[in-house]
PDB file of C-alpha atoms in Angstrom:
ATOM      1  CA  MET A   1      33.595  19.361 -19.647  1.00  0.00           C
ATOM      2  CA  ASP A   2      30.859  16.742 -19.437  1.00  0.00           C
ATOM      3  CA  LEU A   3      27.917  17.477 -17.172  1.00  0.00           C
ATOM      4  CA  ALA A   4      26.847  15.114 -14.434  1.00  0.00           C
ATOM      5  CA  TYR A   5      23.508  13.509 -15.122  1.00  0.00           C
ATOM      6  CA  ILE A   6      21.119  10.823 -13.990  1.00  0.00           C
ATOM      7  CA  PRO A   7      21.546   7.785 -16.246  1.00  0.00           C
ATOM      8  CA  SER A   8      18.487   5.922 -17.460  1.00  0.00           C
ATOM      9  CA  PRO A   9      18.358   2.103 -17.217  1.00  0.00           C
ATOM     10  CA  SER A  10      19.310   0.334 -20.402  1.00  0.00           C
ATOM     11  CA  ARG A  11      16.146  -1.719 -20.105  1.00  0.00           C
ATOM     12  CA  GLY A  12      13.125  -1.977 -17.877  1.00  0.00           C
ATOM     13  CA  VAL A  13      12.452  -5.700 -18.110  1.00  0.00           C
ATOM     14  CA  LEU A  14      14.284  -8.868 -17.108  1.00  0.00           C
ATOM     15  CA  TYR A  15      13.352 -12.359 -18.258  1.00  0.00           C
ATOM     16  CA  LEU A  16      13.048 -15.329 -15.946  1.00  0.00           C
ATOM     17  CA  GLY A  17      13.002 -17.901 -18.694  1.00  0.00           C
ATOM     18  CA  PRO A  18       9.966 -16.984 -20.796  1.00  0.00           C
ATOM     19  CA  ILE A  19       8.470 -14.874 -17.993  1.00  0.00           C
ATOM     20  CA  PRO A  20       9.072 -11.103 -18.259  1.00  0.00           C
ATOM     21  CA  LEU A  21       9.702  -9.245 -14.981  1.00  0.00           C
ATOM     22  CA  ARG A  22       8.882  -5.601 -15.611  1.00  0.00           C
ATOM     23  CA  ALA A  23      10.253  -2.875 -13.355  1.00  0.00           C
ATOM     24  CA  TYR A  24       7.210  -0.679 -14.024  1.00  0.00           C
ATOM     25  CA  ALA A  25       4.885  -3.326 -12.599  1.00  0.00           C
ATOM     26  CA  PHE A  26       7.142  -3.932  -9.598  1.00  0.00           C
ATOM     27  CA  CYS A  27       7.145  -0.222  -8.759  1.00  0.00           C
ATOM     28  CA  ILE A  28       3.344  -0.193  -8.770  1.00  0.00           C
ATOM     29  CA  ILE A  29       3.134  -3.340  -6.630  1.00  0.00           C
ATOM     30  CA  ILE A  30       5.635  -2.013  -4.091  1.00  0.00           C
ATOM     31  CA  GLY A  31       3.715   1.261  -3.943  1.00  0.00           C
ATOM     32  CA  VAL A  32       0.455  -0.543  -3.229  1.00  0.00           C
ATOM     33  CA  VAL A  33       2.073  -2.609  -0.462  1.00  0.00           C
ATOM     34  CA  VAL A  34       3.488   0.521   1.200  1.00  0.00           C
ATOM     35  CA  ALA A  35       0.142   2.326   0.946  1.00  0.00           C
ATOM     36  CA  VAL A  36      -1.764  -0.560   2.547  1.00  0.00           C
ATOM     37  CA  TRP A  37       0.870  -1.001   5.270  1.00  0.00           C
ATOM     38  CA  LEU A  38       0.897   2.666   6.285  1.00  0.00           C
ATOM     39  CA  GLY A  39      -2.870   2.981   5.878  1.00  0.00           C
ATOM     40  CA  SER A  40      -3.429  -0.028   8.143  1.00  0.00           C
ATOM     41  CA  ARG A  41      -1.228   1.449  10.871  1.00  0.00           C
ATOM     42  CA  ARG A  42      -3.083   4.742  10.728  1.00  0.00           C
ATOM     43  CA  TRP A  43      -6.471   3.011  10.651  1.00  0.00           C
ATOM     44  CA  VAL A  44      -5.703   0.892  13.717  1.00  0.00           C
ATOM     45  CA  ALA A  45      -4.471   4.011  15.524  1.00  0.00           C
ATOM     46  CA  ARG A  46      -7.890   5.574  14.865  1.00  0.00           C
ATOM     47  CA  GLY A  47      -9.708   2.592  16.356  1.00  0.00           C
ATOM     48  CA  GLY A  48     -10.242   0.421  13.282  1.00  0.00           C
ATOM     49  CA  GLY A  49      -9.439  -3.227  12.654  1.00  0.00           C
ATOM     50  CA  LYS A  50      -6.012  -4.224  11.391  1.00  0.00           C
ATOM     51  CA  HIS A  51      -7.369  -6.022   8.312  1.00  0.00           C
ATOM     52  CA  THR A  52      -9.933  -3.415   7.240  1.00  0.00           C
ATOM     53  CA  VAL A  53      -7.669  -1.341   4.997  1.00  0.00           C
ATOM     54  CA  GLY A  54      -6.439  -4.420   3.157  1.00  0.00           C
ATOM     55  CA  ASP A  55      -9.957  -5.823   2.752  1.00  0.00           C
ATOM     56  CA  ILE A  56     -11.160  -2.589   1.142  1.00  0.00           C
ATOM     57  CA  ALA A  57      -7.980  -2.217  -0.933  1.00  0.00           C
ATOM     58  CA  VAL A  58      -8.815  -5.544  -2.594  1.00  0.00           C
ATOM     59  CA  TRP A  59     -11.664  -3.633  -4.242  1.00  0.00           C
ATOM     60  CA  ALA A  60      -9.983  -0.249  -4.656  1.00  0.00           C
ATOM     61  CA  VAL A  61      -6.729  -1.347  -6.343  1.00  0.00           C
ATOM     62  CA  PRO A  62      -8.179  -3.229  -9.359  1.00  0.00           C
ATOM     63  CA  PHE A  63     -10.715  -0.457  -9.945  1.00  0.00           C
ATOM     64  CA  GLY A  64      -7.913   2.096  -9.710  1.00  0.00           C
ATOM     65  CA  LEU A  65      -5.730   0.298 -12.243  1.00  0.00           C
ATOM     66  CA  VAL A  66      -8.592   0.040 -14.719  1.00  0.00           C
ATOM     67  CA  GLY A  67      -9.562   3.669 -14.190  1.00  0.00           C
ATOM     68  CA  GLY A  68      -6.001   4.876 -14.544  1.00  0.00           C
ATOM     69  CA  ARG A  69      -5.559   3.018 -17.809  1.00  0.00           C
ATOM     70  CA  LEU A  70      -8.892   4.185 -19.203  1.00  0.00           C
ATOM     71  CA  TYR A  71      -8.070   7.822 -18.449  1.00  0.00           C
ATOM     72  CA  HIS A  72      -4.721   7.487 -20.204  1.00  0.00           C
ATOM     73  CA  VAL A  73      -6.164   5.780 -23.275  1.00  0.00           C
ATOM     74  CA  ILE A  74      -9.031   8.273 -23.579  1.00  0.00           C
ATOM     75  CA  THR A  75      -6.924  11.394 -23.136  1.00  0.00           C
ATOM     76  CA  ASP A  76      -4.039  10.086 -25.267  1.00  0.00           C
ATOM     77  CA  ASN A  77      -6.123   8.177 -27.791  1.00  0.00           C
ATOM     78  CA  GLN A  78      -3.903   9.388 -30.646  1.00  0.00           C
ATOM     79  CA  LEU A  79      -1.262   6.953 -29.417  1.00  0.00           C
ATOM     80  CA  TYR A  80      -3.462   3.924 -30.049  1.00  0.00           C
ATOM     81  CA  PHE A  81      -6.079   4.793 -32.637  1.00  0.00           C
ATOM     82  CA  GLY A  82      -5.785   6.116 -36.156  1.00  0.00           C
ATOM     83  CA  GLU A  83      -3.769   5.371 -39.250  1.00  0.00           C
ATOM     84  CA  GLY A  84      -0.730   3.243 -38.522  1.00  0.00           C
ATOM     85  CA  LYS A  85      -1.659   2.709 -34.866  1.00  0.00           C
ATOM     86  CA  HIS A  86      -2.356  -0.540 -33.055  1.00  0.00           C
ATOM     87  CA  PRO A  87      -5.479  -0.402 -30.818  1.00  0.00           C
ATOM     88  CA  LEU A  88      -4.461  -3.559 -28.949  1.00  0.00           C
ATOM     89  CA  ASP A  89      -1.485  -1.621 -27.580  1.00  0.00           C
ATOM     90  CA  ALA A  90      -3.993   0.110 -25.322  1.00  0.00           C
ATOM     91  CA  LEU A  91      -4.053  -3.096 -23.282  1.00  0.00           C
ATOM     92  CA  LYS A  92      -0.283  -3.099 -22.709  1.00  0.00           C
ATOM     93  CA  ILE A  93      -0.362  -1.492 -19.303  1.00  0.00           C
ATOM     94  CA  TRP A  94       3.147  -2.749 -18.546  1.00  0.00           C
ATOM     95  CA  GLU A  95       4.561  -0.309 -21.104  1.00  0.00           C
ATOM     96  CA  GLY A  96       3.412   2.614 -18.968  1.00  0.00           C
ATOM     97  CA  GLY A  97       0.420   4.881 -19.073  1.00  0.00           C
ATOM     98  CA  LEU A  98      -1.700   5.252 -15.932  1.00  0.00           C
ATOM     99  CA  GLY A  99      -3.580   8.485 -15.355  1.00  0.00           C
ATOM    100  CA  ILE A 100      -3.744   9.348 -11.669  1.00  0.00           C
ATOM    101  CA  TRP A 101      -7.041  11.169 -12.087  1.00  0.00           C
ATOM    102  CA  GLY A 102      -8.762   8.076 -13.462  1.00  0.00           C
ATOM    103  CA  ALA A 103      -7.037   5.863 -10.903  1.00  0.00           C
ATOM    104  CA  ILE A 104      -8.308   7.951  -7.976  1.00  0.00           C
ATOM    105  CA  ALA A 105     -11.828   8.294  -9.401  1.00  0.00           C
ATOM    106  CA  PHE A 106     -12.319   4.610 -10.211  1.00  0.00           C
ATOM    107  CA  GLY A 107     -10.374   3.558  -7.121  1.00  0.00           C
ATOM    108  CA  ALA A 108     -12.835   5.564  -5.043  1.00  0.00           C
ATOM    109  CA  VAL A 109     -15.706   3.591  -6.601  1.00  0.00           C
ATOM    110  CA  GLY A 110     -14.034   0.312  -5.689  1.00  0.00           C
ATOM    111  CA  ALA A 111     -13.255   1.604  -2.196  1.00  0.00           C
ATOM    112  CA  TRP A 112     -16.885   2.653  -1.760  1.00  0.00           C
ATOM    113  CA  ILE A 113     -18.029  -0.868  -2.608  1.00  0.00           C
ATOM    114  CA  GLY A 114     -15.546  -2.425  -0.189  1.00  0.00           C
ATOM    115  CA  ALA A 115     -16.311   0.084   2.557  1.00  0.00           C
ATOM    116  CA  ARG A 116     -20.054  -0.463   2.172  1.00  0.00           C
ATOM    117  CA  ARG A 117     -19.619  -4.225   2.481  1.00  0.00           C
ATOM    118  CA  ARG A 118     -17.551  -3.699   5.625  1.00  0.00           C
ATOM    119  CA  GLY A 119     -19.819  -1.028   7.108  1.00  0.00           C
ATOM    120  CA  VAL A 120     -17.019   1.554   7.138  1.00  0.00           C
ATOM    121  CA  PRO A 121     -17.459   5.282   6.326  1.00  0.00           C
ATOM    122  CA  LEU A 122     -15.447   5.934   3.163  1.00  0.00           C
ATOM    123  CA  PRO A 123     -14.151   9.417   4.179  1.00  0.00           C
ATOM    124  CA  ALA A 124     -12.563   8.021   7.355  1.00  0.00           C
ATOM    125  CA  TRP A 125     -10.907   5.195   5.405  1.00  0.00           C
ATOM    126  CA  ALA A 126      -9.646   7.671   2.801  1.00  0.00           C
ATOM    127  CA  ASP A 127      -8.139   9.855   5.540  1.00  0.00           C
ATOM    128  CA  ALA A 128      -6.168   6.916   6.890  1.00  0.00           C
ATOM    129  CA  LEU A 129      -4.931   5.936   3.441  1.00  0.00           C
ATOM    130  CA  ALA A 130      -4.121   9.434   2.086  1.00  0.00           C
ATOM    131  CA  PRO A 131      -0.384   9.675   2.937  1.00  0.00           C
ATOM    132  CA  GLY A 132       0.090   6.072   1.840  1.00  0.00           C
ATOM    133  CA  ILE A 133      -1.359   6.912  -1.577  1.00  0.00           C
ATOM    134  CA  ALA A 134       1.119   9.779  -1.900  1.00  0.00           C
ATOM    135  CA  LEU A 135       4.003   7.428  -1.075  1.00  0.00           C
ATOM    136  CA  ALA A 136       2.659   4.866  -3.549  1.00  0.00           C
ATOM    137  CA  GLN A 137       2.751   7.537  -6.254  1.00  0.00           C
ATOM    138  CA  ALA A 138       6.297   8.479  -5.235  1.00  0.00           C
ATOM    139  CA  ILE A 139       7.397   4.860  -5.690  1.00  0.00           C
ATOM    140  CA  GLY A 140       5.344   4.309  -8.821  1.00  0.00           C
ATOM    141  CA  ARG A 141       6.991   7.264 -10.598  1.00  0.00           C
ATOM    142  CA  TRP A 142      10.249   5.334 -10.671  1.00  0.00           C
ATOM    143  CA  GLY A 143       8.568   2.987 -13.120  1.00  0.00           C
ATOM    144  CA  ASN A 144       8.637   5.909 -15.575  1.00  0.00           C
ATOM    145  CA  TRP A 145      12.403   6.104 -15.062  1.00  0.00           C
ATOM    146  CA  PHE A 146      12.810   2.470 -16.061  1.00  0.00           C
ATOM    147  CA  ASN A 147      10.629   3.064 -19.125  1.00  0.00           C
ATOM    148  CA  GLN A 148      12.427   6.331 -20.033  1.00  0.00           C
ATOM    149  CA  GLU A 149       9.158   8.225 -20.293  1.00  0.00           C
ATOM    150  CA  LEU A 150       7.444  11.395 -19.081  1.00  0.00           C
ATOM    151  CA  TYR A 151      10.646  13.417 -19.001  1.00  0.00           C
ATOM    152  CA  GLY A 152      10.679  17.202 -19.219  1.00  0.00           C
ATOM    153  CA  LYS A 153      12.327  19.906 -21.283  1.00  0.00           C
ATOM    154  CA  PRO A 154      16.030  19.812 -22.212  1.00  0.00           C
ATOM    155  CA  THR A 155      18.256  21.077 -19.407  1.00  0.00           C
ATOM    156  CA  THR A 156      21.881  21.734 -18.562  1.00  0.00           C
ATOM    157  CA  LEU A 157      21.352  21.204 -14.836  1.00  0.00           C
ATOM    158  CA  PRO A 158      23.685  18.646 -13.232  1.00  0.00           C
ATOM    159  CA  TRP A 159      20.764  16.451 -12.207  1.00  0.00           C
ATOM    160  CA  GLY A 160      19.432  16.229 -15.740  1.00  0.00           C
ATOM    161  CA  LEU A 161      18.166  12.856 -16.953  1.00  0.00           C
ATOM    162  CA  GLU A 162      19.920  11.107 -19.814  1.00  0.00           C
ATOM    163  CA  ILE A 163      17.490   9.734 -22.378  1.00  0.00           C
ATOM    164  CA  ASP A 164      18.499   7.373 -25.159  1.00  0.00           C
ATOM    165  CA  LYS A 165      15.523   5.538 -26.611  1.00  0.00           C
ATOM    166  CA  THR A 166      13.741   4.750 -29.835  1.00  0.00           C
ATOM    167  CA  LEU A 167      10.078   5.713 -30.088  1.00  0.00           C
ATOM    168  CA  PRO A 168       7.485   3.381 -31.660  1.00  0.00           C
ATOM    169  CA  ASN A 169       7.556   5.484 -34.843  1.00  0.00           C
ATOM    170  CA  GLY A 170      11.294   4.875 -35.201  1.00  0.00           C
ATOM    171  CA  GLU A 171      12.400   8.287 -33.975  1.00  0.00           C
ATOM    172  CA  VAL A 172      15.516   8.202 -31.791  1.00  0.00           C
ATOM    173  CA  VAL A 173      15.560  10.483 -28.751  1.00  0.00           C
ATOM    174  CA  THR A 174      18.847  11.337 -27.064  1.00  0.00           C
ATOM    175  CA  GLY A 175      19.827  14.144 -24.738  1.00  0.00           C
ATOM    176  CA  ILE A 176      19.629  15.482 -21.194  1.00  0.00           C
ATOM    177  CA  TYR A 177      16.157  16.409 -19.929  1.00  0.00           C
ATOM    178  CA  HIS A 178      14.431  17.488 -16.717  1.00  0.00           C
ATOM    179  CA  PRO A 179      13.738  14.355 -14.609  1.00  0.00           C
ATOM    180  CA  THR A 180      10.088  15.159 -14.032  1.00  0.00           C
ATOM    181  CA  PHE A 181       9.538  11.655 -12.664  1.00  0.00           C
ATOM    182  CA  LEU A 182      12.012  12.503  -9.872  1.00  0.00           C
ATOM    183  CA  TYR A 183      10.459  15.923  -9.215  1.00  0.00           C
ATOM    184  CA  GLU A 184       7.024  14.406  -8.806  1.00  0.00           C
ATOM    185  CA  SER A 185       8.344  11.521  -6.702  1.00  0.00           C
ATOM    186  CA  LEU A 186      10.017  13.914  -4.249  1.00  0.00           C
ATOM    187  CA  TRP A 187       6.928  16.132  -4.205  1.00  0.00           C
ATOM    188  CA  CYS A 188       4.721  13.164  -3.317  1.00  0.00           C
ATOM    189  CA  VAL A 189       6.987  12.308  -0.373  1.00  0.00           C
ATOM    190  CA  LEU A 190       6.610  15.898   0.877  1.00  0.00           C
ATOM    191  CA  VAL A 191       2.834  15.643   0.440  1.00  0.00           C
ATOM    192  CA  ALA A 192       2.769  12.475   2.567  1.00  0.00           C
ATOM    193  CA  VAL A 193       4.774  14.203   5.310  1.00  0.00           C
ATOM    194  CA  LEU A 194       2.465  17.242   5.146  1.00  0.00           C
ATOM    195  CA  VAL A 195      -0.686  15.142   5.500  1.00  0.00           C
ATOM    196  CA  ILE A 196       0.701  13.151   8.440  1.00  0.00           C
ATOM    197  CA  TRP A 197       1.769  16.349  10.210  1.00  0.00           C
ATOM    198  CA  ALA A 198      -1.491  18.207   9.564  1.00  0.00           C
ATOM    199  CA  ASP A 199      -3.562  15.188  10.599  1.00  0.00           C
ATOM    200  CA  LYS A 200      -1.818  15.085  13.974  1.00  0.00           C
ATOM    201  CA  ARG A 201      -1.764  18.856  14.434  1.00  0.00           C
ATOM    202  CA  PHE A 202      -5.382  19.598  13.491  1.00  0.00           C
ATOM    203  CA  THR A 203      -7.063  16.198  14.069  1.00  0.00           C
ATOM    204  CA  LEU A 204      -8.441  16.017  10.547  1.00  0.00           C
ATOM    205  CA  GLY A 205     -11.499  13.892   9.938  1.00  0.00           C
ATOM    206  CA  HIS A 206     -14.459  13.287   7.619  1.00  0.00           C
ATOM    207  CA  GLY A 207     -12.263  13.142   4.500  1.00  0.00           C
ATOM    208  CA  ARG A 208     -10.246  16.308   5.125  1.00  0.00           C
ATOM    209  CA  ALA A 209      -6.861  14.560   5.295  1.00  0.00           C
ATOM    210  CA  PHE A 210      -7.596  13.035   1.892  1.00  0.00           C
ATOM    211  CA  ALA A 211      -8.708  16.412   0.536  1.00  0.00           C
ATOM    212  CA  LEU A 212      -5.461  17.967   1.769  1.00  0.00           C
ATOM    213  CA  TYR A 213      -3.491  15.268  -0.041  1.00  0.00           C
ATOM    214  CA  VAL A 214      -5.407  15.951  -3.254  1.00  0.00           C
ATOM    215  CA  ALA A 215      -4.953  19.737  -3.030  1.00  0.00           C
ATOM    216  CA  ALA A 216      -1.233  19.497  -2.252  1.00  0.00           C
ATOM    217  CA  TYR A 217      -0.566  16.915  -4.952  1.00  0.00           C
ATOM    218  CA  THR A 218      -2.243  18.959  -7.680  1.00  0.00           C
ATOM    219  CA  VAL A 219       0.055  21.932  -6.969  1.00  0.00           C
ATOM    220  CA  GLY A 220       3.146  19.855  -7.732  1.00  0.00           C
ATOM    221  CA  ARG A 221       1.479  18.090 -10.637  1.00  0.00           C
ATOM    222  CA  PHE A 222       0.643  21.415 -12.288  1.00  0.00           C
ATOM    223  CA  TRP A 223       4.341  22.360 -12.239  1.00  0.00           C
ATOM    224  CA  THR A 224       5.655  19.034 -13.536  1.00  0.00           C
ATOM    225  CA  GLU A 225       3.061  19.046 -16.326  1.00  0.00           C
ATOM    226  CA  TRP A 226       4.342  22.456 -17.377  1.00  0.00           C
ATOM    227  CA  LEU A 227       7.851  20.975 -17.726  1.00  0.00           C
ATOM    228  CA  ARG A 228       6.851  17.900 -19.722  1.00  0.00           C
ATOM    229  CA  ILE A 229       7.282  17.786 -23.511  1.00  0.00           C
ATOM    230  CA  ASP A 230       5.548  14.519 -24.395  1.00  0.00           C
ATOM    231  CA  GLU A 231       2.585  14.760 -26.729  1.00  0.00           C
ATOM    232  CA  ALA A 232      -0.633  15.920 -25.041  1.00  0.00           C
ATOM    233  CA  HIS A 233      -3.884  17.718 -25.811  1.00  0.00           C
ATOM    234  CA  ARG A 234      -3.750  21.449 -25.093  1.00  0.00           C
ATOM    235  CA  PHE A 235      -6.485  23.974 -24.417  1.00  0.00           C
ATOM    236  CA  PHE A 236      -5.802  27.716 -24.199  1.00  0.00           C
ATOM    237  CA  GLY A 237      -2.089  27.060 -23.948  1.00  0.00           C
ATOM    238  CA  LEU A 238      -2.240  24.524 -21.104  1.00  0.00           C
ATOM    239  CA  ARG A 239      -2.035  20.757 -21.186  1.00  0.00           C
ATOM    240  CA  LEU A 240      -5.214  18.843 -20.407  1.00  0.00           C
ATOM    241  CA  ASN A 241      -3.760  17.517 -17.147  1.00  0.00           C
ATOM    242  CA  ASP A 242      -3.026  21.081 -16.031  1.00  0.00           C
ATOM    243  CA  TRP A 243      -6.692  21.995 -16.409  1.00  0.00           C
ATOM    244  CA  VAL A 244      -7.711  18.850 -14.549  1.00  0.00           C
ATOM    245  CA  ALA A 245      -5.248  19.716 -11.775  1.00  0.00           C
ATOM    246  CA  ILE A 246      -6.737  23.209 -11.455  1.00  0.00           C
ATOM    247  CA  LEU A 247     -10.314  21.910 -11.224  1.00  0.00           C
ATOM    248  CA  VAL A 248      -9.424  19.149  -8.770  1.00  0.00           C
ATOM    249  CA  PHE A 249      -7.471  21.621  -6.611  1.00  0.00           C
ATOM    250  CA  ILE A 250     -10.464  23.959  -6.408  1.00  0.00           C
ATOM    251  CA  GLY A 251     -12.776  21.060  -5.544  1.00  0.00           C
ATOM    252  CA  ALA A 252     -10.449  19.803  -2.804  1.00  0.00           C
ATOM    253  CA  VAL A 253     -10.085  23.251  -1.201  1.00  0.00           C
ATOM    254  CA  VAL A 254     -13.842  23.829  -1.270  1.00  0.00           C
ATOM    255  CA  TYR A 255     -14.390  20.453   0.387  1.00  0.00           C
ATOM    256  CA  LEU A 256     -11.844  21.270   3.088  1.00  0.00           C
ATOM    257  CA  VAL A 257     -13.586  24.537   3.976  1.00  0.00           C
ATOM    258  CA  VAL A 258     -17.178  23.299   3.796  1.00  0.00           C
ATOM    259  CA  SER A 259     -16.462  20.024   5.614  1.00  0.00           C
ATOM    260  CA  ALA A 260     -14.673  21.820   8.452  1.00  0.00           C
ATOM    261  CA  ARG A 261     -17.742  23.992   8.993  1.00  0.00           C
ATOM    262  CA  LEU A 262     -20.385  21.311   8.669  1.00  0.00           C
ATOM    263  CA  ARG A 263     -18.604  18.424  10.411  1.00  0.00           C
ATOM    264  CA  PRO A 264     -15.778  19.679  12.631  1.00  0.00           C
ATOM    265  CA  GLY A 265     -13.570  17.263  14.530  1.00  0.00           C
ATOM    266  CA  ARG A 266     -12.964  13.617  13.786  1.00  0.00           C
ATOM    267  CA  GLU A 267     -15.182  10.540  13.716  1.00  0.00           C
ATOM    268  CA  ASP A 268     -15.800   8.621  16.954  1.00  0.00           C
ATOM    269  CA  PRO A 269     -13.403   5.628  17.010  1.00  0.00           C
ATOM    270  CA  ASP A 270     -16.325   3.324  17.881  1.00  0.00           C
ATOM    271  CA  GLU A 271     -18.215   4.409  14.749  1.00  0.00           C
ATOM    272  CA  ILE A 272     -15.639   3.962  11.997  1.00  0.00           C
ATOM    273  CA  ASP A 273     -15.318   0.174  12.028  1.00  0.00           C
ATOM    274  CA  PRO A 274     -18.306  -1.821  13.411  1.00  0.00           C
ATOM    275  CA  GLN A 275     -16.499  -5.155  13.199  1.00  0.00           C
ATOM    276  CA  ALA A 276     -13.500  -3.852  15.149  1.00  0.00           C
ATOM    277  CA  THR A 277     -15.843  -2.347  17.743  1.00  0.00           C
ATOM    278  CA  ARG A 278     -17.588  -5.696  18.204  1.00  0.00           C
ATOM    279  CA  GLU A 279     -14.253  -7.475  18.511  1.00  0.00           C
ATOM    280  CA  ARG A 280     -13.100  -5.045  21.200  1.00  0.00           C
ATOM    281  CA  ALA A 281     -16.374  -5.460  23.103  1.00  0.00           C
ATOM    282  CA  GLU A 282     -16.110  -9.256  22.962  1.00  0.00           C
ATOM    283  CA  ALA A 283     -12.475  -9.148  24.108  1.00  0.00           C
ATOM    284  CA  ALA A 284     -13.405  -6.823  26.982  1.00  0.00           C
ATOM    285  CA  ALA A 285     -16.246  -9.147  28.051  1.00  0.00           C
ATOM    286  CA  VAL A 286     -13.906 -12.147  28.062  1.00  0.00           C
ATOM    287  CA  ALA A 287     -11.363 -10.201  30.116  1.00  0.00           C
ATOM    288  CA  VAL A 288     -14.001  -9.148  32.679  1.00  0.00           C
ATOM    289  CA  ALA A 289     -15.266 -12.716  32.976  1.00  0.00           C
ATOM    290  CA  ALA A 290     -11.741 -13.953  33.540  1.00  0.00           C
ATOM    291  CA  ASP A 291     -11.133 -11.322  36.251  1.00  0.00           C
ATOM    292  CA  VAL A 292     -14.379 -12.203  38.050  1.00  0.00           C
ATOM    293  CA  SER A 293     -13.516 -15.902  37.971  1.00  0.00           C
ATOM    294  CA  THR A 294     -10.069 -15.179  39.390  1.00  0.00           C
ATOM    295  CA  ASP A 295     -11.438 -12.972  42.199  1.00  0.00           C
ATOM    296  CA  GLU A 296     -13.974 -15.607  43.340  1.00  0.00           C
ATOM    297  CA  THR A 297     -11.430 -18.436  43.527  1.00  0.00           C
ATOM    298  CA  PRO A 298      -9.243 -18.539  46.722  1.00  0.00           C
ATOM    299  CA  LYS A 299      -5.532 -19.058  46.380  1.00  0.00           C
ATOM    300  CA  ASP A 300      -5.872 -22.677  47.620  1.00  0.00           C
ATOM    301  CA  GLY A 301      -8.346 -23.351  44.832  1.00  0.00           C
ATOM    302  CA  LYS A 302     -11.190 -24.218  47.251  1.00  0.00           C
ATOM    303  CA  GLY A 303     -14.425 -22.302  47.568  1.00  0.00           C
ATOM    304  CA  PRO A 304     -16.347 -21.837  50.842  1.00  0.00           C
ATOM    305  CA  GLU A 305     -18.509 -24.826  50.060  1.00  0.00           C
ATOM    306  CA  ASP A 306     -15.443 -27.077  49.975  1.00  0.00           C
ATOM    307  CA  LYS A 307     -14.567 -26.458  53.652  1.00  0.00           C
ATOM    308  CA  PRO A 308     -15.594 -29.103  56.269  1.00  0.00           C
ATOM    309  CA  ASP A 309     -18.362 -28.099  58.666  1.00  0.00           C
ATOM    310  CA  GLY A 310     -17.110 -26.151  61.595  1.00  0.00           C
ATOM    311  CA  LYS A 311     -13.793 -25.245  60.060  1.00  0.00           C
ATOM    312  CA  ASP A 312     -14.613 -21.584  59.621  1.00  0.00           C
ATOM    313  CA  GLY A 313     -14.984 -21.054  63.431  1.00  0.00           C
ATOM    314  CA  LYS A 314     -18.473 -19.594  63.258  1.00  0.00           C
ATOM    315  CA  ASP A 315     -20.235 -22.960  62.737  1.00  0.00           C
ATOM    316  CA  THR A 316     -18.247 -24.516  65.634  1.00  0.00           C
ATOM    317  CA  LYS A 317     -19.333 -21.785  68.038  1.00  0.00           C
ATOM    318  CA  ASP A 318     -22.968 -22.170  66.993  1.00  0.00           C
ATOM    319  CA  VAL A 319     -22.819 -25.922  67.683  1.00  0.00           C
ATOM    320  CA  GLN A 320     -21.285 -25.420  71.159  1.00  0.00           C
ATOM    321  CA  ASP A 321     -23.900 -22.819  72.100  1.00  0.00           C
ATOM    322  CA  SER A 322     -26.624 -25.228  70.992  1.00  0.00           C
ATOM    323  CA  GLU A 323     -25.257 -28.034  73.184  1.00  0.00           C
ATOM    324  CA  LYS A 324     -25.089 -25.778  76.287  1.00  0.00           C
ATOM    325  CA  SER A 325     -28.650 -24.642  75.901  1.00  0.00           C
ATOM    326  CA  SER A 326     -29.871 -28.199  75.634  1.00  0.00           C
TER     327      SER A 326
END
């Protein structure tokens, strides 16, 4: 009896005339849009401006893409350099190959530049964006499904992933394998839910929501790396990405503990986004001025100075008293 399985797409690119439309790129773009949308909502809820997250993301996203590609090329250099390899293939980002560690590291540099230009504290911005990043990763992993890459060990489980592809060296790969892209995608969704819940429950601030995202993500990444069978550098029996996950996990946990002791609570809403604070102050001043103007204007639209002499009663009495005394 045939097992049920998850079929892989026959191809990951469509052509609009001479223009290729690659599913991998679309998954990344959709992920970025979702991250910015959710991050903006969370940032506004914390007292920031509605355009701040997007303005900083303009810096963070390109840096992140470059960093992710560099990490992949450096750690998997055997795929692009050496006898029979084509170094220019390292530029073909659309064929897959973005290392999350490099993307986060370089993305943080870009975010720091954007946040500095905006006058925003980077940890607060990262806290707002953290669950959105996890969701972006969850969406982006489906690009690996379209490319039939980063699958795990062979399996007989009913949710196994069917692979039928030809590698660059001519080797044909067919079979049913663990869908590690799906495992990591589902894990990232759970991480996003965890961060949102913990942020509300414990009022996380000063970068702790982002640190929680990093710590939680690395736990799932360690497991999926253990399942993967694609070529990778190994040290003491573990893949390079497993060692990176361990180190990053330790760093994130240490930051959580130390930050909670040194800077408990969350940032003051009036301190996280100077431009938004100024805009609120200006709007409040305009509203107060409008209220004062309304209060000073009678319903008939005439002020006291518009009334004829003697019409208010008091002036008439004064005139009569003056005439009697004379």
